[in-house]
mmCIF file of C-alpha atoms in Angstrom:
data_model
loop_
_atom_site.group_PDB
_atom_site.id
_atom_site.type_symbol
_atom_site.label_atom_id
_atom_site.label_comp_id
_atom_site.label_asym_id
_atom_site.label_seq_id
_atom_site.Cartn_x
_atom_site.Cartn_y
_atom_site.Cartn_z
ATOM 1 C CA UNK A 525 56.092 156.613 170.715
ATOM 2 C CA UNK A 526 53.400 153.916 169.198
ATOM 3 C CA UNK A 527 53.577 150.488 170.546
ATOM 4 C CA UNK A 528 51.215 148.768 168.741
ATOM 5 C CA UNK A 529 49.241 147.229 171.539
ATOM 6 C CA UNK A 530 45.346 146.866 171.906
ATOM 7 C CA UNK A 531 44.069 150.491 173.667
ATOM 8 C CA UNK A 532 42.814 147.646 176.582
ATOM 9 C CA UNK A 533 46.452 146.466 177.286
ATOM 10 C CA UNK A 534 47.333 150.530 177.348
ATOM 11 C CA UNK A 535 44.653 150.908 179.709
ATOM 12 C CA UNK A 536 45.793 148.326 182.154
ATOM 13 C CA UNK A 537 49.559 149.389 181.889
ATOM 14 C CA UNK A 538 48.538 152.575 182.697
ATOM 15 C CA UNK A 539 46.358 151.232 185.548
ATOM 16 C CA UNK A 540 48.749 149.086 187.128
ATOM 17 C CA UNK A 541 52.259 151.501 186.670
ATOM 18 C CA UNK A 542 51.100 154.975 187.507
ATOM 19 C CA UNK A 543 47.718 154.564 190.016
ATOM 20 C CA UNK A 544 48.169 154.846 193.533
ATOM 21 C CA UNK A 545 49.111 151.738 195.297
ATOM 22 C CA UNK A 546 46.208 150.406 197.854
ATOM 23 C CA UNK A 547 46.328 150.611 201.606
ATOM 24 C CA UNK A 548 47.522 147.439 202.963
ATOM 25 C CA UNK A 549 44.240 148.071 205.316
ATOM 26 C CA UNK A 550 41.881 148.354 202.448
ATOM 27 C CA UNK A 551 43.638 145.394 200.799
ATOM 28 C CA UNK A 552 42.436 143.068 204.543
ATOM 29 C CA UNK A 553 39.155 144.907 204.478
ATOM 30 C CA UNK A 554 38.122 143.384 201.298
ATOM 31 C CA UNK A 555 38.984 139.895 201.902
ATOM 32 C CA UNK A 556 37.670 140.013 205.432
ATOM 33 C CA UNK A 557 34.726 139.685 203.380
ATOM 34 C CA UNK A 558 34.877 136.272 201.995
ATOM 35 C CA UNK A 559 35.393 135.060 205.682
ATOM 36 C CA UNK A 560 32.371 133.616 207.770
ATOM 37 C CA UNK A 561 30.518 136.111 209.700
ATOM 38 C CA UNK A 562 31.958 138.772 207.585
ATOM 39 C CA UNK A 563 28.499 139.104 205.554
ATOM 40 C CA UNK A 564 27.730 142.652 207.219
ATOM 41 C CA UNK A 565 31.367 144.369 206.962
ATOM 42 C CA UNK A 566 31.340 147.421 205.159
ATOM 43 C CA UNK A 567 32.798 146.871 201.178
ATOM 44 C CA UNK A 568 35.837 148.683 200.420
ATOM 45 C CA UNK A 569 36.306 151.513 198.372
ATOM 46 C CA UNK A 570 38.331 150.637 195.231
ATOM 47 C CA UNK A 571 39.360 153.402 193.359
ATOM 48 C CA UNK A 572 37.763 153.803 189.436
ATOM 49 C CA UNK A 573 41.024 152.976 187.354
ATOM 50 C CA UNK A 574 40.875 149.496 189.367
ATOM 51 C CA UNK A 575 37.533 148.338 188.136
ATOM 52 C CA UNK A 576 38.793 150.023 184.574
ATOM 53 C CA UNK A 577 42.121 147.954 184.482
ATOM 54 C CA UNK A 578 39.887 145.012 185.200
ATOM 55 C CA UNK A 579 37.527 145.618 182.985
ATOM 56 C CA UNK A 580 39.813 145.891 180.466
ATOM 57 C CA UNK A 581 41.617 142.414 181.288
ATOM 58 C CA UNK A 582 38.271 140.450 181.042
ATOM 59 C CA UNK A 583 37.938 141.495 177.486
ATOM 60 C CA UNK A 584 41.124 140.715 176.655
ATOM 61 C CA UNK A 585 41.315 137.784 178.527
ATOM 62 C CA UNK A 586 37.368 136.436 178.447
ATOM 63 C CA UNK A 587 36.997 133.292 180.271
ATOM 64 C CA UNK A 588 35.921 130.073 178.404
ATOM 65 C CA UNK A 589 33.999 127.294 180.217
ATOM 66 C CA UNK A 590 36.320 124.075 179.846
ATOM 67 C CA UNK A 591 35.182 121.356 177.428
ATOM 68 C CA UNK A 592 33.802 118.251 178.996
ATOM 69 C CA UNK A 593 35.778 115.542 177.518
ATOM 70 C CA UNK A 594 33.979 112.670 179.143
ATOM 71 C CA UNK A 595 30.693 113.350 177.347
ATOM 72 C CA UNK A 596 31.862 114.045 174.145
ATOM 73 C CA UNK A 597 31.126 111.745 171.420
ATOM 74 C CA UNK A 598 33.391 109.610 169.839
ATOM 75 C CA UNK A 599 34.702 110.612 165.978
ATOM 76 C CA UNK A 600 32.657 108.845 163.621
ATOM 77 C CA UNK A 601 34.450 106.814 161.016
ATOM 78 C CA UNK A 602 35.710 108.094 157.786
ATOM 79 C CA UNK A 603 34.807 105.640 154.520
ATOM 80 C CA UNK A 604 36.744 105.835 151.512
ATOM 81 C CA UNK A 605 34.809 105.229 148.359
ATOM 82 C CA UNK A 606 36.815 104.557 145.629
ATOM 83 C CA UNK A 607 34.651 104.441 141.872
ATOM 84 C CA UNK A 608 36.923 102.794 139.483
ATOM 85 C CA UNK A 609 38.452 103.745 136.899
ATOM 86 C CA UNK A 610 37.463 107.121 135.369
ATOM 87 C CA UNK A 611 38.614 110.177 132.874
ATOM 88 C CA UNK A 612 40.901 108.594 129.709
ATOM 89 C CA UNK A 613 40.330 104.905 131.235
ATOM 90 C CA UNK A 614 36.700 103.395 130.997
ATOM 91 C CA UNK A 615 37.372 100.410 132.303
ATOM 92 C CA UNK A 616 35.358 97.679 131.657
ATOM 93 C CA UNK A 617 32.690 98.626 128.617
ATOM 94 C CA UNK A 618 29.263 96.488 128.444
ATOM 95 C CA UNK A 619 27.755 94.707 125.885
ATOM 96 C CA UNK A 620 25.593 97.227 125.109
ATOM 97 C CA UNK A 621 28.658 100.022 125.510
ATOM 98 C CA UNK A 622 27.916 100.896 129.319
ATOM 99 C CA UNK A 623 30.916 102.023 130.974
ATOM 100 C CA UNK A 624 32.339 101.023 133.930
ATOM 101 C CA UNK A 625 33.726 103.857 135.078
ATOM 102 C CA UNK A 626 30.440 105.365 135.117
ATOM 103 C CA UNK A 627 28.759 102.572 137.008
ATOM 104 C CA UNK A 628 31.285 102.775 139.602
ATOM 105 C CA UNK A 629 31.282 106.286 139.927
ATOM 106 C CA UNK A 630 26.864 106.185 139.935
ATOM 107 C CA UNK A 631 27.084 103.218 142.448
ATOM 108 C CA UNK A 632 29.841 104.906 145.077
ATOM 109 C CA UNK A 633 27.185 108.016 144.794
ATOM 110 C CA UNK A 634 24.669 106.212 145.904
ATOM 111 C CA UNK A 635 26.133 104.743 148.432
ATOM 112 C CA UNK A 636 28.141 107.558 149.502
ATOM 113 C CA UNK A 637 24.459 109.468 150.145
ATOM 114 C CA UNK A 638 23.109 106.065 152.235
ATOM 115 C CA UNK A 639 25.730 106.341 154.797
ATOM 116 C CA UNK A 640 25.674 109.978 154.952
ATOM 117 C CA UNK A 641 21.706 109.968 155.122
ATOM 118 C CA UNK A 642 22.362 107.079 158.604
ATOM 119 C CA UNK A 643 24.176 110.027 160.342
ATOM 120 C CA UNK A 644 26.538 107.243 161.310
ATOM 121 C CA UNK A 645 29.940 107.873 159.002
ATOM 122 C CA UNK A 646 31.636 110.189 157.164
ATOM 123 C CA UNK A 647 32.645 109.678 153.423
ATOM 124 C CA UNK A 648 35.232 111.035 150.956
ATOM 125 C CA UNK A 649 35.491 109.943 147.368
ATOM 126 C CA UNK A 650 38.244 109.217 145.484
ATOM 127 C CA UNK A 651 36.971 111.155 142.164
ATOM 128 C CA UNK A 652 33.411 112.482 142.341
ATOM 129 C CA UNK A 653 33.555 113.238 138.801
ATOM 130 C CA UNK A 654 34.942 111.273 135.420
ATOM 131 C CA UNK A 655 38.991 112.106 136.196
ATOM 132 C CA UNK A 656 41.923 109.699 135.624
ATOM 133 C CA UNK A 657 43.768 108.764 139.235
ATOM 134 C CA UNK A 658 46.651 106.714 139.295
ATOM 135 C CA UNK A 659 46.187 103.558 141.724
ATOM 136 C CA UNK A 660 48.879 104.412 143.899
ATOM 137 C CA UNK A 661 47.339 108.153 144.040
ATOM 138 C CA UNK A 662 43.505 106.585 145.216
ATOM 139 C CA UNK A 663 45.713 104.839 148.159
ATOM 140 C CA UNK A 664 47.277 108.357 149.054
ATOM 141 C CA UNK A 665 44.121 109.680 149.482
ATOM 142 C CA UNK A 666 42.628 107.636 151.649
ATOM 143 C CA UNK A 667 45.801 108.258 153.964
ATOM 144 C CA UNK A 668 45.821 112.114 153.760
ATOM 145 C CA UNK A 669 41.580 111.558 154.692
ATOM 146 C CA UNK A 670 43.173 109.320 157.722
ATOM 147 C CA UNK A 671 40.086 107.043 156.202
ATOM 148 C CA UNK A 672 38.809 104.113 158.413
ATOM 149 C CA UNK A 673 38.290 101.662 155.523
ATOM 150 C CA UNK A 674 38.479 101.726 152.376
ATOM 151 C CA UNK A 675 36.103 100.371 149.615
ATOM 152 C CA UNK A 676 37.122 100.178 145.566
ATOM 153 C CA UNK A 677 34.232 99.645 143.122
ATOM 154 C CA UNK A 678 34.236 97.780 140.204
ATOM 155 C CA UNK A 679 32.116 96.290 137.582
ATOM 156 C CA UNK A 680 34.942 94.283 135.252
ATOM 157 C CA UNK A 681 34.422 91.877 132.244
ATOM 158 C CA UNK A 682 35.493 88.251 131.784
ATOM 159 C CA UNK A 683 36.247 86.667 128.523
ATOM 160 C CA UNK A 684 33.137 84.481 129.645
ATOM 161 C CA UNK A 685 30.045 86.026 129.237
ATOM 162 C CA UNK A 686 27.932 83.427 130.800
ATOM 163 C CA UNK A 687 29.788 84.651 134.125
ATOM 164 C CA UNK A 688 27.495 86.679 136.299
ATOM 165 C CA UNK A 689 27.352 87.958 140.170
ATOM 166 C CA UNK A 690 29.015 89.917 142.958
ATOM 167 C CA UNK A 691 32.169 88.929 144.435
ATOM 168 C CA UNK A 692 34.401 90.877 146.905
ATOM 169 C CA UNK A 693 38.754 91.067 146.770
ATOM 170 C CA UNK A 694 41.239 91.607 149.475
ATOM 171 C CA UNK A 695 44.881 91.519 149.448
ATOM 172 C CA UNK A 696 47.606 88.570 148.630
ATOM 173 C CA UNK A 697 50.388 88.027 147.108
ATOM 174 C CA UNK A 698 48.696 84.810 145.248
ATOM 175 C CA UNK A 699 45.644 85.145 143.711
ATOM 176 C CA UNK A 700 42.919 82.281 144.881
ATOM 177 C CA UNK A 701 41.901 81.602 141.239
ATOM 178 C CA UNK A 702 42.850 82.054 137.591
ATOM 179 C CA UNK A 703 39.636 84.094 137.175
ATOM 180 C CA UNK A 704 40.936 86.375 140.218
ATOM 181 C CA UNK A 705 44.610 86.458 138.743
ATOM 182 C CA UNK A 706 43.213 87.527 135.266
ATOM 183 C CA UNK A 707 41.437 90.410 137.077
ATOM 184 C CA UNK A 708 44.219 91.788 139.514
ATOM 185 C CA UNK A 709 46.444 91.936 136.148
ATOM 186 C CA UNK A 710 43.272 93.938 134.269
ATOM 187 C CA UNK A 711 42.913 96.356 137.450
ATOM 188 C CA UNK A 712 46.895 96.742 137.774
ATOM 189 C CA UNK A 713 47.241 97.794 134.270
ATOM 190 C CA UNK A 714 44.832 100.875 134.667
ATOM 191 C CA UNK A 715 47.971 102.854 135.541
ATOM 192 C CA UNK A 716 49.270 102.512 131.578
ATOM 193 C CA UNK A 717 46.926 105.010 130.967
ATOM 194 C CA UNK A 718 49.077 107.634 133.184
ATOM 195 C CA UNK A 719 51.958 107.313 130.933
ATOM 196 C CA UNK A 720 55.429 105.995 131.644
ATOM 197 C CA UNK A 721 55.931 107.778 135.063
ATOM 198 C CA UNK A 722 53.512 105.216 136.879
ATOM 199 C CA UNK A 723 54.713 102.050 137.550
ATOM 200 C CA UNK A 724 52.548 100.941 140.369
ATOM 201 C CA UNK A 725 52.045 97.501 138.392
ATOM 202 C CA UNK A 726 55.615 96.251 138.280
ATOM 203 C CA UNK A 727 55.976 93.212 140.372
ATOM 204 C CA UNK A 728 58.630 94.926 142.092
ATOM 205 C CA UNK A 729 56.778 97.739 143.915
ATOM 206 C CA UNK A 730 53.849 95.270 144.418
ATOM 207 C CA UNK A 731 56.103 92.902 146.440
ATOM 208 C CA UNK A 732 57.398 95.894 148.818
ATOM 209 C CA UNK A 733 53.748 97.200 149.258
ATOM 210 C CA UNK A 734 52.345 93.875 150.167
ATOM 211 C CA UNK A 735 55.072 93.655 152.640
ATOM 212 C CA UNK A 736 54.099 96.771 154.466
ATOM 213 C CA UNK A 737 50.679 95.720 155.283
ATOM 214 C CA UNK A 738 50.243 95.113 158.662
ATOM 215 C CA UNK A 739 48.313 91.830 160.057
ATOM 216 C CA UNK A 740 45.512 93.940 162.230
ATOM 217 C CA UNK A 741 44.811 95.490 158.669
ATOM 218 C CA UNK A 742 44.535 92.467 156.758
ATOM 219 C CA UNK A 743 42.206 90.490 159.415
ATOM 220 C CA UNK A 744 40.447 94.139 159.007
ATOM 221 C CA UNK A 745 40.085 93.659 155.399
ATOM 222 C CA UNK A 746 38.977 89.680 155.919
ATOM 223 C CA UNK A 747 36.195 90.928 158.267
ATOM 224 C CA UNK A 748 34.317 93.161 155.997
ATOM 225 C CA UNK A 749 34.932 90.864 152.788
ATOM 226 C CA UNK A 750 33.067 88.511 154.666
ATOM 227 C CA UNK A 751 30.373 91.166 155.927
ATOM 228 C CA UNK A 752 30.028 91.933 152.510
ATOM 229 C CA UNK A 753 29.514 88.473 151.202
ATOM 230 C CA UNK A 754 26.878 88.037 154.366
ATOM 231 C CA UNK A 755 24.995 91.406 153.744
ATOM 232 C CA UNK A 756 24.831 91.031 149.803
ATOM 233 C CA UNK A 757 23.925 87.015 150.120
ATOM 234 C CA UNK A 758 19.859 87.084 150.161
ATOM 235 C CA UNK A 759 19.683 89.934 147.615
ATOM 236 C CA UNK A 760 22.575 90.168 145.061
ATOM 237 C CA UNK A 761 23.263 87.365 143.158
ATOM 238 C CA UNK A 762 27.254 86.067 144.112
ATOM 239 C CA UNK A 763 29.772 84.129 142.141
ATOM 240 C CA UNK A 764 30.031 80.649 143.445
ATOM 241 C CA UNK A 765 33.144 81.645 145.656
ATOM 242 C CA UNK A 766 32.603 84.965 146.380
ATOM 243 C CA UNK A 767 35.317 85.904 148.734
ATOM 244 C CA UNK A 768 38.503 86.118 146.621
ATOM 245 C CA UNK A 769 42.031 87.866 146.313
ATOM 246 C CA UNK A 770 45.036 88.787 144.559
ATOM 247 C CA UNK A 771 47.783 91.426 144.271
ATOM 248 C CA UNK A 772 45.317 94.601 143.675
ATOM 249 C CA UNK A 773 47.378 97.310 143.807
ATOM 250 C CA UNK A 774 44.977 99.854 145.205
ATOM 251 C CA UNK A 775 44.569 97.484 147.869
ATOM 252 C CA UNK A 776 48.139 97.803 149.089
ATOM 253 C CA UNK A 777 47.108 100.485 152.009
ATOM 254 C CA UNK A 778 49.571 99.441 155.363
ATOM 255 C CA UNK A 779 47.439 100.449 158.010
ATOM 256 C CA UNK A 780 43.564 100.670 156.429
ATOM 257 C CA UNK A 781 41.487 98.165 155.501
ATOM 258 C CA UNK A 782 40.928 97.974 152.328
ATOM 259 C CA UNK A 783 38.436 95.600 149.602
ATOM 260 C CA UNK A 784 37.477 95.871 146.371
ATOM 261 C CA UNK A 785 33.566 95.207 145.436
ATOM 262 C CA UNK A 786 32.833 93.714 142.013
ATOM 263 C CA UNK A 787 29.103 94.313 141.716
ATOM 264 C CA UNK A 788 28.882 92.269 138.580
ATOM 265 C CA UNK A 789 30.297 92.004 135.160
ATOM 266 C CA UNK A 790 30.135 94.163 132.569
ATOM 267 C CA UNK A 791 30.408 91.422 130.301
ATOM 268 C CA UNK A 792 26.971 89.281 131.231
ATOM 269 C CA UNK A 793 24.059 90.891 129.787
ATOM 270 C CA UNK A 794 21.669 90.431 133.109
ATOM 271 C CA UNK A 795 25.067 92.033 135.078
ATOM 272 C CA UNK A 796 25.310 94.839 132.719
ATOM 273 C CA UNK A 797 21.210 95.124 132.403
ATOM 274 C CA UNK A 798 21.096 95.171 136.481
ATOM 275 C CA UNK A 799 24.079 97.610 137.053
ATOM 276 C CA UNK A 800 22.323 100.313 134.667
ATOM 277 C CA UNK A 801 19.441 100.763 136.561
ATOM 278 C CA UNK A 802 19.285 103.128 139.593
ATOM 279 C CA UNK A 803 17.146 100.654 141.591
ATOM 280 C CA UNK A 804 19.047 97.855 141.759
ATOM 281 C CA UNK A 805 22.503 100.176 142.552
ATOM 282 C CA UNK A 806 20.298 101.445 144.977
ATOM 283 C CA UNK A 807 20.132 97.615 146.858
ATOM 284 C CA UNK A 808 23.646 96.964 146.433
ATOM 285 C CA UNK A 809 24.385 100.259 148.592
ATOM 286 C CA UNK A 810 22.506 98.830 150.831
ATOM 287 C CA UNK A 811 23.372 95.912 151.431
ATOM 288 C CA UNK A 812 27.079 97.532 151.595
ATOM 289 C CA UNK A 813 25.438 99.816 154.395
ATOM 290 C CA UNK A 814 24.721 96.780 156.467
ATOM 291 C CA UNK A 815 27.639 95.184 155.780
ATOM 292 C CA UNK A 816 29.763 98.447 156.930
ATOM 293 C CA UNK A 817 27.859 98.552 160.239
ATOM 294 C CA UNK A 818 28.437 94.947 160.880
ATOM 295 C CA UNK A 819 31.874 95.520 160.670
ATOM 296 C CA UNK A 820 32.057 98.714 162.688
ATOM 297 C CA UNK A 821 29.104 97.033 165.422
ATOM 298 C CA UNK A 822 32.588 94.543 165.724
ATOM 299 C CA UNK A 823 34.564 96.352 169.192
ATOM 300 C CA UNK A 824 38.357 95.563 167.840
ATOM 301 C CA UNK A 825 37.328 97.408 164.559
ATOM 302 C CA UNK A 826 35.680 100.130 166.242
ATOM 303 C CA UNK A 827 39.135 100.196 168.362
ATOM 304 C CA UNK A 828 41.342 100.500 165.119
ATOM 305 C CA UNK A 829 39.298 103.105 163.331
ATOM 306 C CA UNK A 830 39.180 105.524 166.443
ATOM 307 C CA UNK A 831 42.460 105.095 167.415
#
């Protein structure tokens, strides 16, 4: 009859059920020699099928040296890069037809290859290519990534052209400023083009998500707004209040910090002029790399985003 088992497991059946039982004497022989002043005792004889179901058992059963947990090194941190927009919505489109979708998405790169490059972080994107995702669906991912924090890019447009500079959003249910309130409403809308199934920018679910968010994650989010604001400061020109919020949907994570980076207007032709050139994308990620190890040099976030 076949059994199915590995010829080594027959082997050491066989050894153990049909070979002749050792002598209890043989059996007292052997370990005499482990004892002191046993060094010059004869070795026992043990019979061939022995060694064979032994044999056998070691490669079955190899043995694994145990993992030294004390000296391992922590998990590095997971960022979440979010690009804006992308796919059927463009977002913001420039004076000179730049869109920002494709800013975003050229911006995130760059800064998604900066961290990598430190050997500090990993980094997941959103959308590494021009595809539609629904707000709601950018927040999933960063969950199902179990992201540390969590970093939207944007380069809007104001009604105002002569507006111009950086500025950096976290999460309230009141926005600080008109300006800010007129943005959150521009960002929320994105969903319309998903069609009638999303509804992420009803004032109903936004009121039930900003409920869920928990305080740690919120002073989370205030630290590296203001790391942000601190990092981009001597190099990137800011709006005259630079630390804002609103309702931002894709801000609305429970248990991950989470800001959203404007890195200039589409709208002001300097912004738009500045945001199209590699170089100058290439100080903003930067600055956003110093501004991400501030906040991760901080103990109580370092806490939070190893668990």
């Amino acid at each position: 009859m076949t059994t199915g088992w590995p010829d080594a497991g027959k082997a050491a059946l066989t050894a153990r059920t049909s070979g002749p039982v050792l002598p209890r004497r043989a059996v007292v022989a052997g370990l005499g020699m482990l004892l002191p002043g046993s060094a010059g005792a004869a070795a026992p004889h043990v019979p061939a099928h022995v060694h064979a179901a032994a044999a056998a058992h070691h490669a079955a059963h190899p043995l694994h040296a145990p993992a030294i947990v004390g000296r391992a090194a922590p998990p590095r941190p997971l960022v979440m890069l979010d690009p804006g927009h992308g796919g059927k919505d463009p977002g913001a489109i420039g004076i000179s037809g730049t869109y920002e979708k494709h800013v975003a998405e050229a911006a995130a790169s760059e800064l998604q290859r900066q961290l990598e490059a430190s050997g500090r972080y990993r980094v997941a994107m959103t959308r590494a290519d021009d595809r539609f995702i629904p707000l709601e669906g950018r927040v999933d991912i960063a969950h199902s990534h179990k992201a540390s924090l969590f970093i939207s890019m944007h380069a809007d447009a104001l009604t105002n052209r002569a507006v111009r500079g950086a500025s950096v959003y976290t999460l309230s249910s009141k926005a600080s400023d008109r300006q800010t309130a007129m943005l959150a409403r521009t960002e929320n809308s994105a969903d319309r083009y998903g069609g009638p199934h999303v509804h992420a920018d009803s004032p109903e679910v936004q009121e039930i998500l900003a409920s869920l968010v928990t305080e740690e994650t919120r002073h989370g989010a205030a630290h590296m707004a203001s790391s942000i604001v601190t990092s981009f400061r001597p190099r990137i020109g800011l709006l005259q209040h630079p630390s804002r919020h609103a309702s931002f949907v894709v801000l609305k994570s429970a248990d991950i910090p989470s800001v959203l980076v404007e890195m200039g207007f589409m709208s002001n032709h300097m912004d738009e002029a500045a945001l199209r050139q590699a170089a100058h994308r290439m100080v903003v990620a930067g600055a956003m790399v110093q501004a991400i190890d501030r906040y991760f040099a901080t103990d109580s976030m370092v806490t939070h985003a190893t668990g």
